[in-house]
Tab-separated table of C-alpha atoms in Angstrom:
chain	number	residue	atom	x	y	z
P	1351	UNK	CA	21.100	2.339	3.872
P	1352	UNK	CA	19.160	3.137	7.036
P	1353	UNK	CA	15.592	4.391	7.084
P	1354	UNK	CA	14.998	8.097	7.527
P	1355	UNK	CA	11.763	10.074	7.440
P	1356	UNK	CA	12.443	12.716	4.835
P	1357	UNK	CA	9.135	12.639	3.011
P	1358	UNK	CA	8.139	15.385	0.651
P	1359	UNK	CA	4.470	14.541	0.187
P	1360	UNK	CA	1.468	12.999	1.872
P	1361	UNK	CA	0.089	9.555	2.596
P	1362	UNK	CA	-3.580	8.949	1.941
P	1363	UNK	CA	-6.051	6.354	0.686
P	1364	UNK	CA	-6.720	6.138	-3.004
P	1365	UNK	CA	-10.288	6.790	-4.049
P	1366	UNK	CA	-12.280	4.549	-6.436
P	1367	UNK	CA	-11.539	6.662	-9.534
P	1368	UNK	CA	-7.757	6.637	-8.997
P	1369	UNK	CA	-6.918	3.245	-10.537
P	1370	UNK	CA	-4.932	5.025	-13.244
P	1371	UNK	CA	-2.585	6.483	-10.635
P	1372	UNK	CA	-2.035	3.024	-9.118
P	1373	UNK	CA	-1.292	1.578	-12.577
P	1374	UNK	CA	1.134	4.413	-13.394
P	1375	UNK	CA	2.969	3.804	-10.097
P	1376	UNK	CA	3.328	0.073	-10.764
P	1377	UNK	CA	4.558	0.765	-14.302
P	1378	UNK	CA	7.270	3.067	-12.909
P	1379	UNK	CA	8.686	0.290	-10.721
P	1380	UNK	CA	12.092	-0.844	-11.950
P	1381	UNK	CA	12.598	-4.478	-12.966
P	1382	UNK	CA	13.890	-5.600	-9.550
P	1383	UNK	CA	11.177	-3.762	-7.585
P	1384	UNK	CA	8.530	-5.394	-9.796
P	1385	UNK	CA	10.047	-8.824	-9.193
P	1386	UNK	CA	10.120	-8.290	-5.448
P	1387	UNK	CA	6.549	-6.937	-5.404
P	1388	UNK	CA	4.969	-9.724	-7.479
P	1389	UNK	CA	7.359	-12.589	-6.667
P	1390	UNK	CA	8.510	-12.884	-10.295
P	1391	UNK	CA	9.273	-10.691	-13.275
P	1392	UNK	CA	6.198	-9.038	-14.771
P	1393	UNK	CA	5.513	-7.181	-17.997
P	1394	UNK	CA	3.730	-3.901	-18.562
P	1395	UNK	CA	0.755	-5.901	-19.886
P	1396	UNK	CA	0.615	-7.883	-16.627
P	1397	UNK	CA	0.585	-4.632	-14.640
P	1398	UNK	CA	-2.120	-3.131	-16.877
P	1399	UNK	CA	-4.255	-6.221	-16.259
P	1400	UNK	CA	-3.529	-6.303	-12.501
P	1401	UNK	CA	-4.334	-2.622	-11.988
P	1402	UNK	CA	-7.389	-2.898	-14.233
P	1403	UNK	CA	-8.761	-5.699	-12.082
P	1404	UNK	CA	-8.120	-3.796	-8.860
P	1405	UNK	CA	-11.488	-2.721	-7.542
P	1406	UNK	CA	-10.894	0.152	-5.143
P	1407	UNK	CA	-14.335	-0.462	-3.657
P	1408	UNK	CA	-13.233	-3.994	-2.697
P	1409	UNK	CA	-9.769	-3.259	-1.385
P	1410	UNK	CA	-7.959	-0.382	0.256
P	1411	UNK	CA	-4.825	1.180	-1.125
P	1412	UNK	CA	-2.817	3.688	0.833
P	1413	UNK	CA	-0.446	5.715	-1.263
P	1414	UNK	CA	2.423	8.087	-0.771
P	1415	UNK	CA	2.078	11.057	-3.120
P	1416	UNK	CA	5.001	13.314	-3.956
P	1417	UNK	CA	4.590	16.250	-6.329
P	1418	UNK	CA	1.312	14.848	-7.613
P	1419	UNK	CA	2.596	11.332	-8.354
P	1420	UNK	CA	1.866	8.114	-6.473
P	1421	UNK	CA	5.330	6.823	-5.460
P	1422	UNK	CA	4.499	4.041	-2.976
P	1423	UNK	CA	1.416	1.913	-2.386
P	1424	UNK	CA	0.175	-0.472	0.279
P	1425	UNK	CA	-2.739	-2.722	-0.590
P	1426	UNK	CA	-5.176	-4.306	1.857
P	1427	UNK	CA	-7.184	-6.974	0.071
P	1428	UNK	CA	-10.001	-8.947	1.543
P	1429	UNK	CA	-9.880	-12.697	1.053
P	1430	UNK	CA	-13.405	-13.466	-0.101
P	1431	UNK	CA	-16.411	-11.365	-0.998
P	1432	UNK	CA	-16.611	-9.425	2.263
P	1433	UNK	CA	-14.259	-8.219	4.951
P	1434	UNK	CA	-13.884	-11.169	7.234
P	1435	UNK	CA	-11.448	-12.996	9.387
P	1436	UNK	CA	-8.471	-12.826	6.982
P	1437	UNK	CA	-6.967	-10.305	4.581
P	1438	UNK	CA	-3.746	-9.837	2.624
P	1439	UNK	CA	-1.298	-6.943	2.447
P	1440	UNK	CA	1.112	-6.048	-0.370
P	1441	UNK	CA	3.519	-3.134	-0.842
P	1442	UNK	CA	5.451	-1.370	-3.577
P	1443	UNK	CA	7.828	1.568	-3.307
P	1444	UNK	CA	9.609	3.149	-6.257
P	1445	UNK	CA	13.395	2.792	-6.015
P	1446	UNK	CA	14.229	6.452	-5.299
P	1447	UNK	CA	11.686	6.521	-2.437
P	1448	UNK	CA	12.892	3.381	-0.665
P	1449	UNK	CA	14.711	3.433	2.679
P	1450	UNK	CA	12.787	6.466	3.948
P	1451	UNK	CA	10.414	4.687	6.339
P	1452	UNK	CA	7.499	4.738	3.879
P	1453	UNK	CA	6.991	0.970	3.942
P	1454	UNK	CA	6.849	0.967	7.744
P	1455	UNK	CA	4.366	3.856	7.804
P	1456	UNK	CA	2.187	2.300	5.101
P	1457	UNK	CA	2.206	-1.059	6.899
P	1458	UNK	CA	0.976	0.633	10.079
P	1459	UNK	CA	-1.932	2.197	8.199
P	1460	UNK	CA	-2.852	-1.097	6.548
P	1461	UNK	CA	-2.828	-2.874	9.923
P	1462	UNK	CA	-5.064	-0.201	11.464
P	1463	UNK	CA	-7.502	-0.412	8.538
P	1464	UNK	CA	-7.542	-4.200	8.845
P	1465	UNK	CA	-8.330	-4.019	12.555
P	1466	UNK	CA	-11.087	-1.464	11.900
P	1467	UNK	CA	-12.694	-3.930	9.469
P	1468	UNK	CA	-12.624	-6.832	11.915
P	1469	UNK	CA	-9.716	-8.652	10.255
P	1470	UNK	CA	-8.197	-11.094	12.726
P	1471	UNK	CA	-5.307	-12.375	10.621
P	1472	UNK	CA	-3.364	-10.302	8.097
P	1473	UNK	CA	-1.046	-12.095	5.654
P	1474	UNK	CA	1.835	-10.740	3.627
P	1475	UNK	CA	4.181	-12.783	1.524
P	1476	UNK	CA	7.467	-11.961	-0.137
P	1477	UNK	CA	10.472	-13.654	-1.637
P	1478	UNK	CA	12.926	-15.020	0.925
P	1479	UNK	CA	15.544	-12.523	-0.306
P	1480	UNK	CA	13.278	-9.512	0.314
P	1481	UNK	CA	14.867	-8.566	3.638
P	1482	UNK	CA	13.422	-5.036	3.578
P	1483	UNK	CA	9.872	-6.368	3.585
P	1484	UNK	CA	10.703	-8.865	6.307
P	1485	UNK	CA	12.180	-6.106	8.509
P	1486	UNK	CA	9.075	-3.979	8.027
P	1487	UNK	CA	6.827	-6.925	8.924
P	1488	UNK	CA	8.954	-7.687	11.995
P	1489	UNK	CA	8.620	-4.079	13.198
P	1490	UNK	CA	4.873	-4.727	13.287
P	1491	UNK	CA	5.257	-7.988	15.236
P	1492	UNK	CA	4.618	-10.328	12.318
P	1493	UNK	CA	5.331	-13.994	12.744
P	1494	UNK	CA	7.468	-15.000	9.743
P	1495	UNK	CA	7.422	-18.492	8.224
P	1496	UNK	CA	9.758	-19.643	5.466
P	1497	UNK	CA	8.052	-21.730	2.759
P	1498	UNK	CA	9.688	-22.846	-0.505
P	1499	UNK	CA	11.656	-19.685	-1.291
P	1500	UNK	CA	9.031	-17.361	0.148
P	1501	UNK	CA	8.379	-15.805	3.503
P	1502	UNK	CA	4.827	-15.580	4.780
P	1503	UNK	CA	4.190	-13.073	7.515
P	1504	UNK	CA	1.158	-13.239	9.761
P	1505	UNK	CA	0.011	-10.277	11.829
P	1506	UNK	CA	-2.797	-10.421	14.354
P	1507	UNK	CA	-4.258	-6.914	14.523
P	1508	UNK	CA	-5.712	-5.645	17.786
P	1509	UNK	CA	-9.473	-5.210	17.927
P	1510	UNK	CA	-10.854	-1.918	16.687
P	1511	UNK	CA	-11.464	0.750	19.292
P	1512	UNK	CA	-12.779	4.287	19.325
P	1513	UNK	CA	-9.319	5.790	18.811
P	1514	UNK	CA	-8.408	3.592	15.815
P	1515	UNK	CA	-11.761	4.287	14.165
P	1516	UNK	CA	-11.526	8.043	14.773
P	1517	UNK	CA	-7.954	8.313	13.466
P	1518	UNK	CA	-8.902	6.544	10.248
P	1519	UNK	CA	-12.045	8.670	9.846
P	1520	UNK	CA	-10.082	11.898	10.346
P	1521	UNK	CA	-7.380	10.767	7.906
P	1522	UNK	CA	-10.094	9.918	5.371
P	1523	UNK	CA	-11.504	13.442	5.606
P	1524	UNK	CA	-8.063	14.940	5.034
P	1525	UNK	CA	-7.354	12.444	2.246
P	1526	UNK	CA	-10.553	13.421	0.468
P	1527	UNK	CA	-9.565	17.077	0.661
P	1528	UNK	CA	-6.073	16.322	-0.736
P	1529	UNK	CA	-7.578	14.181	-3.505
P	1530	UNK	CA	-9.970	16.969	-4.542
P	1531	UNK	CA	-7.166	19.559	-4.562
P	1532	UNK	CA	-4.957	17.201	-6.555
P	1533	UNK	CA	-7.754	16.560	-9.063
P	1534	UNK	CA	-8.221	20.292	-9.508
P	1535	UNK	CA	-4.478	20.699	-10.191
P	1536	UNK	CA	-4.517	17.876	-12.732
P	1537	UNK	CA	-7.558	19.324	-14.516
P	1538	UNK	CA	-5.981	22.784	-14.603
P	1539	UNK	CA	-2.677	21.467	-15.959
P	1540	UNK	CA	-4.369	19.376	-18.665
P	1541	UNK	CA	-6.468	22.375	-19.744
P	1542	UNK	CA	-3.393	24.596	-20.028
């Protein structure tokens, strides 16, 4: 299936109090999508623990939201206590939202955020059979290395500039607005 851009929703960063939405997204992944995301089969308990340990003040997660639900996520995680030379990226897209260009778009946003934080080397790893992830990484000029059944991609982001910083800042303002509107909808629907 070829990628098309037929999105019905928006892409934005998750805010620190949205861990539950990230967890719910990961729990909705089918068995194969979970295996490809984590490199092995994982249980609901594993996902609960993983999402519970995800500190949205210490990593960035971009998400694709459709009809109020997080359907795809791209994580940018610092390697160490502060943003430094290296970081790691990881992606998950629910089955019915795959092959729509979301992974490519999310990867671009993660790379820009990495460059804006001074990251000089961005890693992503996936199973050797995960051709979709490898194609997405290749579109962003990743150097792919095959290691013991896995593929490690390395991307060297450009240095931050005024344009990259401004685009992220403007997207953050819009994302905050969408998050507030979404929160209001969720509060109204739970009160009804």
